[in-house]
mmCIF file of C-alpha atoms and ligand atoms in Angstrom:
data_model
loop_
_atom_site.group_PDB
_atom_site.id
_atom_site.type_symbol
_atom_site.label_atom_id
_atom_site.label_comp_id
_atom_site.label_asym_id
_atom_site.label_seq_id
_atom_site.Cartn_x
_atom_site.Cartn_y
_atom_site.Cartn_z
ATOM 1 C CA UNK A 67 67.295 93.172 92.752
ATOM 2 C CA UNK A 68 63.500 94.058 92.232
ATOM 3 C CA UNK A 69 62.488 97.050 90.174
ATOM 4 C CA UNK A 70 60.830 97.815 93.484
ATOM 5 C CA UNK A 71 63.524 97.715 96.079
ATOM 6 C CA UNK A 72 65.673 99.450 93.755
ATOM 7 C CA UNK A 73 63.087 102.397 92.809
ATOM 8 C CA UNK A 74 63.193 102.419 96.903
ATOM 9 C CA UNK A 75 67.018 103.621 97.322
ATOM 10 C CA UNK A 76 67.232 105.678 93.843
ATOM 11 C CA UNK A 77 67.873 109.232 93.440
ATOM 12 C CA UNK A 78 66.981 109.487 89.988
ATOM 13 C CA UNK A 79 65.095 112.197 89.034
ATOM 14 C CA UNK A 80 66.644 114.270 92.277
ATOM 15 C CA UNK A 81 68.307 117.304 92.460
ATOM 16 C CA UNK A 82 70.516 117.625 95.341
ATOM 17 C CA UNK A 83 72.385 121.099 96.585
ATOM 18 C CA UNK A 84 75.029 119.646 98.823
ATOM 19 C CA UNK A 85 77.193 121.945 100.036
ATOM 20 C CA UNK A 86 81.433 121.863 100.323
ATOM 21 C CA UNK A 87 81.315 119.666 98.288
ATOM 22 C CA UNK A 88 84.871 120.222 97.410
ATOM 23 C CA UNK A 89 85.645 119.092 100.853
ATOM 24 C CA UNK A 90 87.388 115.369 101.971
ATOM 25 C CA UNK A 91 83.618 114.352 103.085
ATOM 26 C CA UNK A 92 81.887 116.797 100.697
ATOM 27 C CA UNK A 93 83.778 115.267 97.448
ATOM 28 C CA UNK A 94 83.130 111.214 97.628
ATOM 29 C CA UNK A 95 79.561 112.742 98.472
ATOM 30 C CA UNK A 96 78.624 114.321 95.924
ATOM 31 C CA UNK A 97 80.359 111.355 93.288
ATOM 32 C CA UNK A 98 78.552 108.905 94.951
ATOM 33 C CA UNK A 99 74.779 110.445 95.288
ATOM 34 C CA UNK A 100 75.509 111.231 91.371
ATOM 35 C CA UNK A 101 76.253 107.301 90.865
ATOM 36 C CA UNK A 102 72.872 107.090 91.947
ATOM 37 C CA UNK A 103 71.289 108.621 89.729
ATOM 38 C CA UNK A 104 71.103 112.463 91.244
ATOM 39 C CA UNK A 105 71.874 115.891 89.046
ATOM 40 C CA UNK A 106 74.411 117.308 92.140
ATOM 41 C CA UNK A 107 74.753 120.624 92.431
ATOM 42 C CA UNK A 108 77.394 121.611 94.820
ATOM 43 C CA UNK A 109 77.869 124.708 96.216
ATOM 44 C CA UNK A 110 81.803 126.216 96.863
ATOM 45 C CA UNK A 111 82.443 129.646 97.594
ATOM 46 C CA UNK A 112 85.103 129.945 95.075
ATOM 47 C CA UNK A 113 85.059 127.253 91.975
ATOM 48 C CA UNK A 114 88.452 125.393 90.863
ATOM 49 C CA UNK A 115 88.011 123.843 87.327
ATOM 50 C CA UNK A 116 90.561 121.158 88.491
ATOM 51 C CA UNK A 117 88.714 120.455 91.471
ATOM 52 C CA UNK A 118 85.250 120.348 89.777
ATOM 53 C CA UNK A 119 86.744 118.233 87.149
ATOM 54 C CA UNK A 120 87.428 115.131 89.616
ATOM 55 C CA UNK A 121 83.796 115.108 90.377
ATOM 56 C CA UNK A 122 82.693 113.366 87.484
ATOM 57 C CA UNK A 123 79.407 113.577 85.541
ATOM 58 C CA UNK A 124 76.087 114.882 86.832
ATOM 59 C CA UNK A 125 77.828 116.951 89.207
ATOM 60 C CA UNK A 126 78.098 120.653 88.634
ATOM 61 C CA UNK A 127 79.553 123.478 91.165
ATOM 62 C CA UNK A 128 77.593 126.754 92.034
ATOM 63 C CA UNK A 129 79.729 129.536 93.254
ATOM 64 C CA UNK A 130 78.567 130.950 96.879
ATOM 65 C CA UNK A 131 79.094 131.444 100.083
ATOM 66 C CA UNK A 132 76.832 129.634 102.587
ATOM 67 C CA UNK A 133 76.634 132.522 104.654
ATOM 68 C CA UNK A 134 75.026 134.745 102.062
ATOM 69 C CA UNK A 135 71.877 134.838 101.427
ATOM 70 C CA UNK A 136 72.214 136.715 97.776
ATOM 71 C CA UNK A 137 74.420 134.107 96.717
ATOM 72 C CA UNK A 138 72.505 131.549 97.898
ATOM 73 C CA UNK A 139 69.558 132.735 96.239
ATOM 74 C CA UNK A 140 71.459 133.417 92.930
ATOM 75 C CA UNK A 141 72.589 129.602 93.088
ATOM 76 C CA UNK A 142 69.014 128.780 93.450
ATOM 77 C CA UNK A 143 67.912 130.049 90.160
ATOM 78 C CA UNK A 144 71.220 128.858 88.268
ATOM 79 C CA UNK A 145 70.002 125.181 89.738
ATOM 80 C CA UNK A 146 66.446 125.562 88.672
ATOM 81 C CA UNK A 147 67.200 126.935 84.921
ATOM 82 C CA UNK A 148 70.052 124.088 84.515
ATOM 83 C CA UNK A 149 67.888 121.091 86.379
ATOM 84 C CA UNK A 150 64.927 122.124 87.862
ATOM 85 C CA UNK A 151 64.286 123.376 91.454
ATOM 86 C CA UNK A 152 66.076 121.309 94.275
ATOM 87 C CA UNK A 153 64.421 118.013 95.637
ATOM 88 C CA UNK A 154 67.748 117.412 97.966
ATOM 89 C CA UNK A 155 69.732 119.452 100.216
ATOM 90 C CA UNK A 156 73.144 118.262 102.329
ATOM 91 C CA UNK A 157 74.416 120.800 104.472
ATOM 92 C CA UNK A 158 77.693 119.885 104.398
ATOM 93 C CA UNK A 159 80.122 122.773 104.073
ATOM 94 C CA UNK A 160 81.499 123.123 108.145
ATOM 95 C CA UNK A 161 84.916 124.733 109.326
ATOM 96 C CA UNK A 162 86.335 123.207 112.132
ATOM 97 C CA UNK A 163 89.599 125.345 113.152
ATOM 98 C CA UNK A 164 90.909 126.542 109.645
ATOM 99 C CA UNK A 165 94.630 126.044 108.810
ATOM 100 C CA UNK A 166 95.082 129.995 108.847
ATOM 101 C CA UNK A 167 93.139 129.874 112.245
ATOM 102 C CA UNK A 168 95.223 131.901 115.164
ATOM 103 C CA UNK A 169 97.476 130.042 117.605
ATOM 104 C CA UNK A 170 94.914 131.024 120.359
ATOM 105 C CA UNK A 171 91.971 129.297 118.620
ATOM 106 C CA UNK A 172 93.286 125.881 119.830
ATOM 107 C CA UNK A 173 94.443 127.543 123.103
ATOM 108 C CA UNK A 174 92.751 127.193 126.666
ATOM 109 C CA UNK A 175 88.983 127.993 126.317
ATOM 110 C CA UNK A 176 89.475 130.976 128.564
ATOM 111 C CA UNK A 177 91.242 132.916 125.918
ATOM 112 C CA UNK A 178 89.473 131.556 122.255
ATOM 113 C CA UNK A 179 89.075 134.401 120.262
ATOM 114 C CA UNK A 180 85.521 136.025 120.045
ATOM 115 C CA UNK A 181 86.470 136.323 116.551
ATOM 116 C CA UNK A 182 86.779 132.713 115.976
ATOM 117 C CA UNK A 183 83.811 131.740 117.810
ATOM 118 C CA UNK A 184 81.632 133.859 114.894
ATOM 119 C CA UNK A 185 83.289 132.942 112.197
ATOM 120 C CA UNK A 186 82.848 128.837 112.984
ATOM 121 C CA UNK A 187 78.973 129.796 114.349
ATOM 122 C CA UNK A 188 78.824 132.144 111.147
ATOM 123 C CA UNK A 189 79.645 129.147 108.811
ATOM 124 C CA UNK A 190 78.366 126.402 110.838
ATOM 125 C CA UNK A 191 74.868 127.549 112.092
ATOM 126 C CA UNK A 192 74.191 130.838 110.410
ATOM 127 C CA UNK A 193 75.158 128.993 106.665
ATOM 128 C CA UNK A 194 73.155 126.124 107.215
ATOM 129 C CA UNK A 195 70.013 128.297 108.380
ATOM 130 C CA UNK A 196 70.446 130.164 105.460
ATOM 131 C CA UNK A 197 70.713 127.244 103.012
ATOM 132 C CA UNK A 198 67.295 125.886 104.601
ATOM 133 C CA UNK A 199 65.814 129.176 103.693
ATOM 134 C CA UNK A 200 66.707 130.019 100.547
ATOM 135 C CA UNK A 201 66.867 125.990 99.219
ATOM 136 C CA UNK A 202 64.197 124.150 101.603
ATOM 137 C CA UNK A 203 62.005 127.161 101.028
ATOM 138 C CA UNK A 204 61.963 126.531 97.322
ATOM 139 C CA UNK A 205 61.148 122.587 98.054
ATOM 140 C CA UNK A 206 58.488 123.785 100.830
ATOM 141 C CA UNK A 207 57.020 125.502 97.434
ATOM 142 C CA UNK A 208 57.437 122.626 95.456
ATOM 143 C CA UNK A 209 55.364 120.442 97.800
ATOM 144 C CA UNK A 210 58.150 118.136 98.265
ATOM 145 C CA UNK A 211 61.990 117.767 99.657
ATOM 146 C CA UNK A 212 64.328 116.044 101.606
ATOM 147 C CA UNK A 213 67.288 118.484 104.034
ATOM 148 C CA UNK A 214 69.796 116.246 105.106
ATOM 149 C CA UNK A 215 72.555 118.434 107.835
ATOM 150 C CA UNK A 216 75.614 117.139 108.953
ATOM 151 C CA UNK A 217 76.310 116.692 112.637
ATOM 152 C CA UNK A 218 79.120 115.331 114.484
ATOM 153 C CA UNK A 219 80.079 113.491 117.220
ATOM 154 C CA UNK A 220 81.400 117.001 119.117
ATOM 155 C CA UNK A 221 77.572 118.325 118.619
ATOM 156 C CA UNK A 222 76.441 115.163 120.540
ATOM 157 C CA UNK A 223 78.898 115.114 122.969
ATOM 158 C CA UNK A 224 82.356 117.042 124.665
ATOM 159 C CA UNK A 225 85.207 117.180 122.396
ATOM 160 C CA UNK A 226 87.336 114.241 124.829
ATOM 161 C CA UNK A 227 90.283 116.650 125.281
ATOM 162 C CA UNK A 228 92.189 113.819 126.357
ATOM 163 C CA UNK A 229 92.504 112.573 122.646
ATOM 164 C CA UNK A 230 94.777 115.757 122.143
ATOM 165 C CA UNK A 231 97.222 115.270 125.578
ATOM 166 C CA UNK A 232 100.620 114.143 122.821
ATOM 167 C CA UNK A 233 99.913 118.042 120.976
ATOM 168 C CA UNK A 234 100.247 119.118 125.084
ATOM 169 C CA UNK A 235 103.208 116.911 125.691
ATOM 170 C CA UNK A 236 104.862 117.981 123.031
ATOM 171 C CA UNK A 237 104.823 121.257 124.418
ATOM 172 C CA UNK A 238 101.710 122.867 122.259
ATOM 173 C CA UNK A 239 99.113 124.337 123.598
ATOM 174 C CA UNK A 240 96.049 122.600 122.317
ATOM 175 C CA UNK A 241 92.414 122.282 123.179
ATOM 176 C CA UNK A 242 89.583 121.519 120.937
ATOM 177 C CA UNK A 243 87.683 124.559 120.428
ATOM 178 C CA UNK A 244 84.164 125.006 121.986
ATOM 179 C CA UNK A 245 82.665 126.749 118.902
ATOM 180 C CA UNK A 246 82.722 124.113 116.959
ATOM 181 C CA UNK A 247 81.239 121.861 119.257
ATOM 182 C CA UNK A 248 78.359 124.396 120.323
ATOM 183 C CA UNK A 249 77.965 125.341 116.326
ATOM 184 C CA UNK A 250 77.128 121.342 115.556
ATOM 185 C CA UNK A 251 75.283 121.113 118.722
ATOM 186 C CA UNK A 252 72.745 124.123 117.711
ATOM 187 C CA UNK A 253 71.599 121.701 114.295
ATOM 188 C CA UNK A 254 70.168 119.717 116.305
ATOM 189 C CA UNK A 255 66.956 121.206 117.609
ATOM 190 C CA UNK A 256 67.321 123.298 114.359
ATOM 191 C CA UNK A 257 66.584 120.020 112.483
ATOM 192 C CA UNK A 258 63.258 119.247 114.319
ATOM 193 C CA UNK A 259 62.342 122.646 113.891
ATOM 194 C CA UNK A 260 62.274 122.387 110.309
ATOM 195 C CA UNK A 261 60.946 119.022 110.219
ATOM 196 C CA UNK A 262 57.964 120.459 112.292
ATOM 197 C CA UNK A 263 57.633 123.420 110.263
ATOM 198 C CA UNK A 264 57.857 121.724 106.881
ATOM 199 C CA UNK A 265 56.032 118.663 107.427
ATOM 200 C CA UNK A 266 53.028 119.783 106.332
ATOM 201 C CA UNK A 267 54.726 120.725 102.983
ATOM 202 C CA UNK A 268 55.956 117.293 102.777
ATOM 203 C CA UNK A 269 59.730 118.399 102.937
ATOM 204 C CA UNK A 270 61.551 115.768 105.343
ATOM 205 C CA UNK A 271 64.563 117.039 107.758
ATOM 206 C CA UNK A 272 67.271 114.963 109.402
ATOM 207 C CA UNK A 273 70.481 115.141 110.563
ATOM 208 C CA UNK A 274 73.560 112.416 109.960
ATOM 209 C CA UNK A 275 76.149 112.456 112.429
ATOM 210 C CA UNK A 276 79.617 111.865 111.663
ATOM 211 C CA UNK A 277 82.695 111.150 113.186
ATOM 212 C CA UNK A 278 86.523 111.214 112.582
ATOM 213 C CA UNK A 279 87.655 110.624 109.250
ATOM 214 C CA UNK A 280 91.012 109.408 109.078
ATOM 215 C CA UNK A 281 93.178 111.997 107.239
ATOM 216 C CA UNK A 282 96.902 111.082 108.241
ATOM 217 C CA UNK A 283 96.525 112.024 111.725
ATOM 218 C CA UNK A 284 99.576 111.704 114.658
ATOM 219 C CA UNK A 285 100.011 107.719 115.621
ATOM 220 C CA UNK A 286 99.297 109.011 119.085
ATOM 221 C CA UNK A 287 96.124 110.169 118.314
ATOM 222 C CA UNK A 288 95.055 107.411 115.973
ATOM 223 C CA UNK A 289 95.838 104.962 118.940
ATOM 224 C CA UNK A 290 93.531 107.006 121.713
ATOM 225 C CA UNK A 291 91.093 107.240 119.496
ATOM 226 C CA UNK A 292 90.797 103.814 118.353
ATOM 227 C CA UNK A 293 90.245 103.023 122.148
ATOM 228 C CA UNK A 294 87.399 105.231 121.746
ATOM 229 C CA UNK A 295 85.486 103.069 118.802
ATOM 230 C CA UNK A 296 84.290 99.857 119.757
ATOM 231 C CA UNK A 297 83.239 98.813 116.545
ATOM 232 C CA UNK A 298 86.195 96.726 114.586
ATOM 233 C CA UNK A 299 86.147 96.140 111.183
ATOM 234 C CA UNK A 300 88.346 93.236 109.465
ATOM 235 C CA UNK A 301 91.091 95.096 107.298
ATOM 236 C CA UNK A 302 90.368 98.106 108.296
ATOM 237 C CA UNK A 303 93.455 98.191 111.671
ATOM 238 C CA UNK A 304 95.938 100.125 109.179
ATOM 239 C CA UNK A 305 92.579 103.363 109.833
ATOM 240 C CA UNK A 306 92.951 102.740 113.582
ATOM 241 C CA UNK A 307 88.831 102.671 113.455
ATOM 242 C CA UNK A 308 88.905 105.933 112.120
ATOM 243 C CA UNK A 309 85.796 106.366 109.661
ATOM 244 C CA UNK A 310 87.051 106.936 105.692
ATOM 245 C CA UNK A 311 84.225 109.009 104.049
ATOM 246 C CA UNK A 312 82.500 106.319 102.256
ATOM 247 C CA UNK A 313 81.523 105.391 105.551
ATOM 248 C CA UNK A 314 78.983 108.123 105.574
ATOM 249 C CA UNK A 315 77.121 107.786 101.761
ATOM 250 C CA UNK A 316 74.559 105.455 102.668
ATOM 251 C CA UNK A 317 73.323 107.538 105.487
ATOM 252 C CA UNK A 318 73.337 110.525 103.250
ATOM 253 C CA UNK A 319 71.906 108.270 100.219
ATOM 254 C CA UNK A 320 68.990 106.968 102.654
ATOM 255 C CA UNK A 321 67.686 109.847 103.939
ATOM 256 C CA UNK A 322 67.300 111.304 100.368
ATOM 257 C CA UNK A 323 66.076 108.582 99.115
ATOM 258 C CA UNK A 324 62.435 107.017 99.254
ATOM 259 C CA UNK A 325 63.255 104.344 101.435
ATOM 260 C CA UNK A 326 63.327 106.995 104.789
ATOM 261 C CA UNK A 327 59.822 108.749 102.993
ATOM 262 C CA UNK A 328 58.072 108.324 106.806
ATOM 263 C CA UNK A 329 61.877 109.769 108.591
ATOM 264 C CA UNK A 330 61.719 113.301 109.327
ATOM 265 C CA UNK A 331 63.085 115.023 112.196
ATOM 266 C CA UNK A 332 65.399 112.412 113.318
ATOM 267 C CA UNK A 333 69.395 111.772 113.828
ATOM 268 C CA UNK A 334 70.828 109.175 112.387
ATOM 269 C CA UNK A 335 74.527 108.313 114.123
ATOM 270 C CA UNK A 336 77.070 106.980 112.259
ATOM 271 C CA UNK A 337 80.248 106.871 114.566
ATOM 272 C CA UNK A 338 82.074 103.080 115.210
ATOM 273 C CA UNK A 339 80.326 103.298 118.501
ATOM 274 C CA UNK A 340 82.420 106.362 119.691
ATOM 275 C CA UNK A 341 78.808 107.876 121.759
ATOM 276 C CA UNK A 342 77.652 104.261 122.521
ATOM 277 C CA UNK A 343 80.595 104.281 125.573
HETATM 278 N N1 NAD B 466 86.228 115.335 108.791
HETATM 279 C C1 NAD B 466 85.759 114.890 109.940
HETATM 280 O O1 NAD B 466 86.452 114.188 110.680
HETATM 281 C C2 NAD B 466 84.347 115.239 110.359
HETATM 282 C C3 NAD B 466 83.808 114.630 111.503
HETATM 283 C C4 NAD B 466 82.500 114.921 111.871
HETATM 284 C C5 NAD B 466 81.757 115.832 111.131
HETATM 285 N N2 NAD B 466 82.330 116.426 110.043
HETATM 286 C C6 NAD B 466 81.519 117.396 109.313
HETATM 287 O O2 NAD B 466 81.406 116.990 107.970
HETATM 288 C C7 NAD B 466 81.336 118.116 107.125
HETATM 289 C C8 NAD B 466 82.419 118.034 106.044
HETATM 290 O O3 NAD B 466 83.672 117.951 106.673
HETATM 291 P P1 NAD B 466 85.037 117.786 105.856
HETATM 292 O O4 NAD B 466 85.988 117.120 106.776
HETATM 293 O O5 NAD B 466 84.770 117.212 104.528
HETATM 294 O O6 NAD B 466 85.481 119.308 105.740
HETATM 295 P P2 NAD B 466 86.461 119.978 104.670
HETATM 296 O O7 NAD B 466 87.122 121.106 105.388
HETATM 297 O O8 NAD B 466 87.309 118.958 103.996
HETATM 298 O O9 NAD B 466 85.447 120.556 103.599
HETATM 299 C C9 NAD B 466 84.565 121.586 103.901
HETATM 300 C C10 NAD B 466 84.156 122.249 102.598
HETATM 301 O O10 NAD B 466 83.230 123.306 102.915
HETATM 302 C C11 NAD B 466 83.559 124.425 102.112
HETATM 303 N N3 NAD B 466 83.152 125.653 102.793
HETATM 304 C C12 NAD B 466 83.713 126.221 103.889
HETATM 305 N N4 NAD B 466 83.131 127.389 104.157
HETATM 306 C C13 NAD B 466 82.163 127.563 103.220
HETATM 307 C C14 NAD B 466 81.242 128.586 102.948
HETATM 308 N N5 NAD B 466 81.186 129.693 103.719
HETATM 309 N N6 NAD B 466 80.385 128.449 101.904
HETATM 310 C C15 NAD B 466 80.438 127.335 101.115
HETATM 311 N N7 NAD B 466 81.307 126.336 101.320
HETATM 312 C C16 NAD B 466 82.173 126.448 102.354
HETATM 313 C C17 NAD B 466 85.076 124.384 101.956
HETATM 314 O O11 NAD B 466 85.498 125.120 100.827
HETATM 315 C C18 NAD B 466 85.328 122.882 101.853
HETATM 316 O O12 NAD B 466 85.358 122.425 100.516
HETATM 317 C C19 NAD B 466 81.495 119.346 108.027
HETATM 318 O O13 NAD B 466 80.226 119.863 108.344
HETATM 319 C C20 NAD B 466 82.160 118.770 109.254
HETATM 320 O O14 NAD B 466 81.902 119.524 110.417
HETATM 321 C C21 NAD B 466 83.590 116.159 109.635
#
């Protein structure tokens, strides 16, 4: 490859903030934007040495909580003594329904708890508004900077509820929530809002989005959702079409990267084909 074309997709000399990055996606994230040459600096609420430890080199973890701001802003000036100010941030960290979450919080929609529906929209839209401010701000300053938020397929279109009809035959009471799906929807528009406010400060703002990652899910599912992807990969049947998290680095890697320099504002969709039908 050409000095050139590879200069185009590097992230040396970039300091991303990517946050979860503990998580299933979060993890092969931050390894692999640190095999390309970025100083990561990931941001947990509550660091595990064994955890950080599998991350490798040129990855370090920031203890906060996305959803405040005094942490955020104490990470920020850890970062900047340790590496420098930010050039990258992937707003990453997302609850869906947490293991400890109530029964009721995957009941009908008529009786999801209020509580619920802040915490996810606390997490979800609040944390990633907050990491804008307090991590784009300092790029804004810097005169230059690339957000990166993570969408999904359920902030682009309807949770299919039919996907979960075995948890309902087998007697559970399940429906995928609506505050996750209104949380993801709401980065959207917040995404061209920041890529129309910081433009001028030459800080870029996009927004991946991602769908299912296979994580040992029911048979039954795996097979209704596979009818839902119409892309097929050779080797890949045993994932049912699910997406593994590599799937999603390039995106990420691109839109940090040089080679999207002109991007800003836009979505890039990275789902098998699940909203193309
Ligand atoms: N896994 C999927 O199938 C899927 C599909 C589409 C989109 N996504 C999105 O991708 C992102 C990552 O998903 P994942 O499956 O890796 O999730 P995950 O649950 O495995 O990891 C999420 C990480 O975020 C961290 N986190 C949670 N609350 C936080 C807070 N308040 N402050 C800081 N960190 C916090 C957690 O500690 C965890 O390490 C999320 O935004 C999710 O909505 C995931």
């Amino acid at each position: 490859m050409t000095e050139r074309m590879s200069a185009l997709f590097s992230l040396k000399n970039e300091v991303v903030v990517l946050t979860g990055g503990y998580g299933l996606i979060g993890s092969v994230l931050a390894k692999g934007l640190a095999e390309l040459g970025a100083k990561v600096a990931v941001i947990e609420p509550k660091l595990d040495e064994s955890k950080t430890r599998t991350l490798g080199e040129n990855v370090a973890v920031f203890a906060a909580d996305v959803t405040k701001h005094d942490q955020l802003e104490r990470a920020l000036a850890d970062i900047s003594a340790r590496w420098g100010p930010p050039t990258g941030l992937v707003a990453n960290a997302g609850l869906d329904s947490p293991p400890d979450a109530p029964a009721e919080e995957n009941g009908p929609f008529e009786t999801y708890p209020e509580a619920s529906w802040d915490r996810v929209m606390e997490v979800n839209a609040k944390g990633v508004f907050l990491c804008a401010q307090v991590f784009g701000g300092a790029m804004a300053q810097a005169g230059r900077g690339s957000i990166v938020n993570v969408g999904s397929i359920y902030g682009v279109v309807s949770p299919d509820q039919s996907l979960y009809e075995y948890r309902r035959s087998d007697g559970e009471t399940f429906f995928k929530p609506a505050a996750y799906a209104a949380s993801k929807s709401a980065l959207y528009n917040f995404t061209r809002y920041l890529a129309a406010y910081w433009g001028p400060k030459n800080v870029r703002a996009n927004i991946v989005t991602f769908a299912g990652v296979f994580s040992g899910q029911d048979p039954r599912f795996l097979e209704a959702y596979a009818r839902k992807i119409p892309l097929r990969r050779p080797g890949r049947e045993a994932l049912a079409n699910m997406a593994a998290p590599e799937d999603y680095l390039g995106a990420v890697a691109f839109l940090l990267s040089p080679a999207s320099s002109y991007m800003t504002g836009a979505e890039l969709r990275v789902d098998g084909g699940f909203t193309a039908i």
